[in-house]
PDB file of C-alpha atoms in Angstrom:
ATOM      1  CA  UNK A   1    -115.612-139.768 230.925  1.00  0.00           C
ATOM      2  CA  UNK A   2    -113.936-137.824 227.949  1.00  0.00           C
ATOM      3  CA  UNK A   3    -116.983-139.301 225.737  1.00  0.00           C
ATOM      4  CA  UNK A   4    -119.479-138.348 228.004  1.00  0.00           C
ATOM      5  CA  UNK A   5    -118.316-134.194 228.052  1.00  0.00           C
ATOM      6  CA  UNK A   6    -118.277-134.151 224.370  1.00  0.00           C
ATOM      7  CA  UNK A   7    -121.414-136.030 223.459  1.00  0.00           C
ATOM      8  CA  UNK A   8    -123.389-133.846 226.199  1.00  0.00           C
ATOM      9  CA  UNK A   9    -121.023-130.624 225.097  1.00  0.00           C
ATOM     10  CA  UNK A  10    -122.812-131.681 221.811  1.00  0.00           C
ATOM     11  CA  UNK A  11    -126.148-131.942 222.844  1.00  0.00           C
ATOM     12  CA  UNK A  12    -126.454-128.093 224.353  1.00  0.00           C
ATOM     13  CA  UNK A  13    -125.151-126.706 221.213  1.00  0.00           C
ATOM     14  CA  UNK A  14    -128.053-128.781 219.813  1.00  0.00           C
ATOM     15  CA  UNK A  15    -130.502-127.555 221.658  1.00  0.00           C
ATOM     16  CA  UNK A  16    -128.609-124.242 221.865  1.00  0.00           C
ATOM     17  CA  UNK A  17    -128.943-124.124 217.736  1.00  0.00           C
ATOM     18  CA  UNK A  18    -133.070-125.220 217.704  1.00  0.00           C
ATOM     19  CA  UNK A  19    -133.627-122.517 220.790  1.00  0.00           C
ATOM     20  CA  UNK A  20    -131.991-119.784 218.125  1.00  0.00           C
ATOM     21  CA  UNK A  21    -133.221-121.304 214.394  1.00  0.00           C
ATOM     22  CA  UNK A  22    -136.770-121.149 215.939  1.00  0.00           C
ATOM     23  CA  UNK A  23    -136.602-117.539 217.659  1.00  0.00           C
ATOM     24  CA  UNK A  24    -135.120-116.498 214.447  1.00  0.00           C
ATOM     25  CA  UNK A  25    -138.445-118.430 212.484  1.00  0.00           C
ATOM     26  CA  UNK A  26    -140.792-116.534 214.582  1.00  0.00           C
ATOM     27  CA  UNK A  27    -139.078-112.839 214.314  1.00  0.00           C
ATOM     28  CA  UNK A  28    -138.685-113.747 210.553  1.00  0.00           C
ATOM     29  CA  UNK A  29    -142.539-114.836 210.274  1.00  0.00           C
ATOM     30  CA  UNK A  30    -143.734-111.988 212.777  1.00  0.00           C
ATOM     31  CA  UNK A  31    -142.107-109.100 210.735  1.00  0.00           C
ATOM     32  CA  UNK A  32    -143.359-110.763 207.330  1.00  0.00           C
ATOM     33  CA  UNK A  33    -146.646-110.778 208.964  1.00  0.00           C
ATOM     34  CA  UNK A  34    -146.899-106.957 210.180  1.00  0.00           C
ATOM     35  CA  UNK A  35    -146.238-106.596 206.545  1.00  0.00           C
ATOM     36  CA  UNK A  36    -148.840-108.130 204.975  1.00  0.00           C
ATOM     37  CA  UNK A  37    -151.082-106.307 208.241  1.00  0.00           C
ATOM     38  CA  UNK A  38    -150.165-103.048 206.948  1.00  0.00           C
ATOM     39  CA  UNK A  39    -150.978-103.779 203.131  1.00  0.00           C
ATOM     40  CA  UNK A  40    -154.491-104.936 204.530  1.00  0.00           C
ATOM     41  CA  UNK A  41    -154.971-101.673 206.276  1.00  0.00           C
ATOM     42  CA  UNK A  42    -153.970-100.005 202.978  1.00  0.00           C
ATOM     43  CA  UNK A  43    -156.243-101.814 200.967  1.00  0.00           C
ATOM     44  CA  UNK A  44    -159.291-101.859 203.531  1.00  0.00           C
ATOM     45  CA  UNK A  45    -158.947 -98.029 203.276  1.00  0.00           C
ATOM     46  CA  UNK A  46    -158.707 -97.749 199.673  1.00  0.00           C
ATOM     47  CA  UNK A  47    -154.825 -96.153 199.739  1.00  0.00           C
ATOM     48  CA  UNK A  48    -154.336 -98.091 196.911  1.00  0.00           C
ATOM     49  CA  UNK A  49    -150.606 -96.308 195.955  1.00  0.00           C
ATOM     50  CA  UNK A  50    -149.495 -97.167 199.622  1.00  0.00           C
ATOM     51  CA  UNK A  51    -150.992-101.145 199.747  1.00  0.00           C
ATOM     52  CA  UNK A  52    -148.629-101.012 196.499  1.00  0.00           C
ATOM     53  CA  UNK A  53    -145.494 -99.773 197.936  1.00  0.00           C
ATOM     54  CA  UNK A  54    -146.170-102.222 200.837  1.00  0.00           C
ATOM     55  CA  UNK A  55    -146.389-105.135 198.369  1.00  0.00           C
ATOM     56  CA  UNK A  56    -143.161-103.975 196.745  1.00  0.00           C
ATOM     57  CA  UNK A  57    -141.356-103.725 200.712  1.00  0.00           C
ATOM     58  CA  UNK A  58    -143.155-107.116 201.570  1.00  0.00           C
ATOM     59  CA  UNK A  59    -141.786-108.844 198.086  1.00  0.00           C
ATOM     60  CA  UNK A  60    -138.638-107.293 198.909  1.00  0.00           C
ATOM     61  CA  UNK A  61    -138.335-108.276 202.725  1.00  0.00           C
ATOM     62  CA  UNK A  62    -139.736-111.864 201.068  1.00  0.00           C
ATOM     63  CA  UNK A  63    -137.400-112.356 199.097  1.00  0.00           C
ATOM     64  CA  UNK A  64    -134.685-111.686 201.346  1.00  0.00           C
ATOM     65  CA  UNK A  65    -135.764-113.784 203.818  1.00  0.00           C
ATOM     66  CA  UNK A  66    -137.644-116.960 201.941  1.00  0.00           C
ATOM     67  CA  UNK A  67    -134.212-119.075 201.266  1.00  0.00           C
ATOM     68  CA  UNK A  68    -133.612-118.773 205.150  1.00  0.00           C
ATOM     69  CA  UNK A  69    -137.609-119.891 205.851  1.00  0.00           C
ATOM     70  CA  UNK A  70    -137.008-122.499 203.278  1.00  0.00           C
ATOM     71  CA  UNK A  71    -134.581-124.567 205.469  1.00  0.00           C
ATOM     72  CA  UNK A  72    -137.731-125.014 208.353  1.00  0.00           C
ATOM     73  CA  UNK A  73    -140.647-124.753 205.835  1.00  0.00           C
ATOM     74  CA  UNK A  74    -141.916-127.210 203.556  1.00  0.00           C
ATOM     75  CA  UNK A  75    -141.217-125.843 199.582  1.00  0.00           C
ATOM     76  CA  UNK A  76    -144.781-125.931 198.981  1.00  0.00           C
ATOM     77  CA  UNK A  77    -145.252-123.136 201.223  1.00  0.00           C
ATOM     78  CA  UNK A  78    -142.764-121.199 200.010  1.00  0.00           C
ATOM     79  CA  UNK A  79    -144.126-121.625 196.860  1.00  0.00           C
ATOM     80  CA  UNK A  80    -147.366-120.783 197.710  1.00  0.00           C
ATOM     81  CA  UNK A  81    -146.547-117.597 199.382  1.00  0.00           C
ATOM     82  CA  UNK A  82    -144.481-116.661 196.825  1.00  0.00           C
ATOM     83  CA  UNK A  83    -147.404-116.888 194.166  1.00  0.00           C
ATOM     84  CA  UNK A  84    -149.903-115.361 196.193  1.00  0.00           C
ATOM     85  CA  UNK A  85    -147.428-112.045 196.398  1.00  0.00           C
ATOM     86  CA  UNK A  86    -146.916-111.766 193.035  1.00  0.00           C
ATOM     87  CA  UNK A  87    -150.999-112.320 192.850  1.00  0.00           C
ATOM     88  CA  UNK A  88    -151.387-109.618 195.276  1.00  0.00           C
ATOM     89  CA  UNK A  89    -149.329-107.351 193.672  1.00  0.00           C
ATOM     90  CA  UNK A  90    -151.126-107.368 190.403  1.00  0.00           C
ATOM     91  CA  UNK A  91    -154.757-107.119 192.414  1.00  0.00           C
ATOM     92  CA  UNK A  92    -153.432-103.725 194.211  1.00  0.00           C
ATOM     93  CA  UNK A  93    -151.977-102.245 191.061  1.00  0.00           C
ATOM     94  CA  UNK A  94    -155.797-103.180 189.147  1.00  0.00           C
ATOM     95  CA  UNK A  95    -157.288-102.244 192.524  1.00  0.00           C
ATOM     96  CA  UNK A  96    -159.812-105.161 193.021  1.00  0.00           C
ATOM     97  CA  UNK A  97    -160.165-105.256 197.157  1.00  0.00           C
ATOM     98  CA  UNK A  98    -162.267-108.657 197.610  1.00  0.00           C
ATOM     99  CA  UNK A  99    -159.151-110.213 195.847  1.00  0.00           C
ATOM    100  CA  UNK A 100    -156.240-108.447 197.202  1.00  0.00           C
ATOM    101  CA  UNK A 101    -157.328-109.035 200.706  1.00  0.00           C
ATOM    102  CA  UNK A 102    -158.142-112.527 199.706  1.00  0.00           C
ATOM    103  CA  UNK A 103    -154.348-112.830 199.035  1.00  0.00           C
ATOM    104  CA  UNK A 104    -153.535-111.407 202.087  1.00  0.00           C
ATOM    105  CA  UNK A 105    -155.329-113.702 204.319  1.00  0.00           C
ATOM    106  CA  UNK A 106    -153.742-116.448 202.168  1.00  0.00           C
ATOM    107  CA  UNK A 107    -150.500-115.035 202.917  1.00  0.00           C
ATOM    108  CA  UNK A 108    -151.280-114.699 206.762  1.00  0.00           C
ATOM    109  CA  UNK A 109    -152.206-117.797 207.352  1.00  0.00           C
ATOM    110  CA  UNK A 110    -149.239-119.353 205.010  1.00  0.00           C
ATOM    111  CA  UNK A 111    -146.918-117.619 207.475  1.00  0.00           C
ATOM    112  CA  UNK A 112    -149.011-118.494 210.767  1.00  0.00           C
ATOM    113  CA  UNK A 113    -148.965-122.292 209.325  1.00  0.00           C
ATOM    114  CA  UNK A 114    -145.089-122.149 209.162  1.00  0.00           C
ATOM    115  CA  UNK A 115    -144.664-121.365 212.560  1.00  0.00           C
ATOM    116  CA  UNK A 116    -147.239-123.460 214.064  1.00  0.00           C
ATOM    117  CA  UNK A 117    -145.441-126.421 212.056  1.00  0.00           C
ATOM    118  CA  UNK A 118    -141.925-125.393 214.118  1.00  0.00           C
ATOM    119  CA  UNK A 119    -143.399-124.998 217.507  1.00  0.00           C
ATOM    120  CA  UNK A 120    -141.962-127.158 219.872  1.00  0.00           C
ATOM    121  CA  UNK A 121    -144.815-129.432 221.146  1.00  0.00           C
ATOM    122  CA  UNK A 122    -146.146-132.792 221.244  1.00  0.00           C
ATOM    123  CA  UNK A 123    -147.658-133.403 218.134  1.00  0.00           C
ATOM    124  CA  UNK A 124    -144.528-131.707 215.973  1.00  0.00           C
ATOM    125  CA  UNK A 125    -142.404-134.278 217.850  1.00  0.00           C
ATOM    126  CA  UNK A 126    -144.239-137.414 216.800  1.00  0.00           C
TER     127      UNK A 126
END
């Protein structure tokens, strides 16, 4: 009886700890994302100095929070994202729009990606 309290004691704080590491992905991921919105915005109205001080918040905000995202995201992600906000940052400050919002979109759909990968269905399961 004693076996059976812990082991099941064991498995809520299991699925206690996924229910919290994956609302914690998606406010992570969400807020990242409004980020990179907002530096779209900028660029799509040509406010190039503020789509550069968005870039700096978003690097800063990425860097923050990467080496938590990097425990439920595959490196090459990380990596990915990583380049393409560095790449960003240097299209803003030379002001070429088809490429910074290329970078965004990159960047959007790197995050989107993550959390699709840790949503609890079916086909993440198997």
């Amino acid at each position: 009886m004693k076996s059976t309290i812990i082991s099941f004691s064991i498995f809520m704080l299991m699925i206690f700890c996924i229910i919290f590491s994956i609302n914690y992905l998606n406010s992570i991921c969400t807020r990242l994302q409004n980020s990179s919105m907002q530096i779209e915005k900028s660029i799509q109205l040509n406010s190039w100095n503020e789509a550069y001080k968005s870039s700096q918040d978003f690097m800063a905000e990425w860097k923050k929070y990467s080496p938590k995202l990097s425990i439920f995201s595959d490196h090459d992600e990380m990596e990915d994202i990583n380049n393409e906000s560095y790449k960003l940052m240097n299209h803003i400050l030379y002001k070429n729009s088809e490429e910074s919002l290329s970078s965004t979109n990159i960047i959007q759909n790197s995050l989107e990606h993550i959390l699709e990968m840790q949503r609890l269905n079916i086909q993440n399961l198997l």
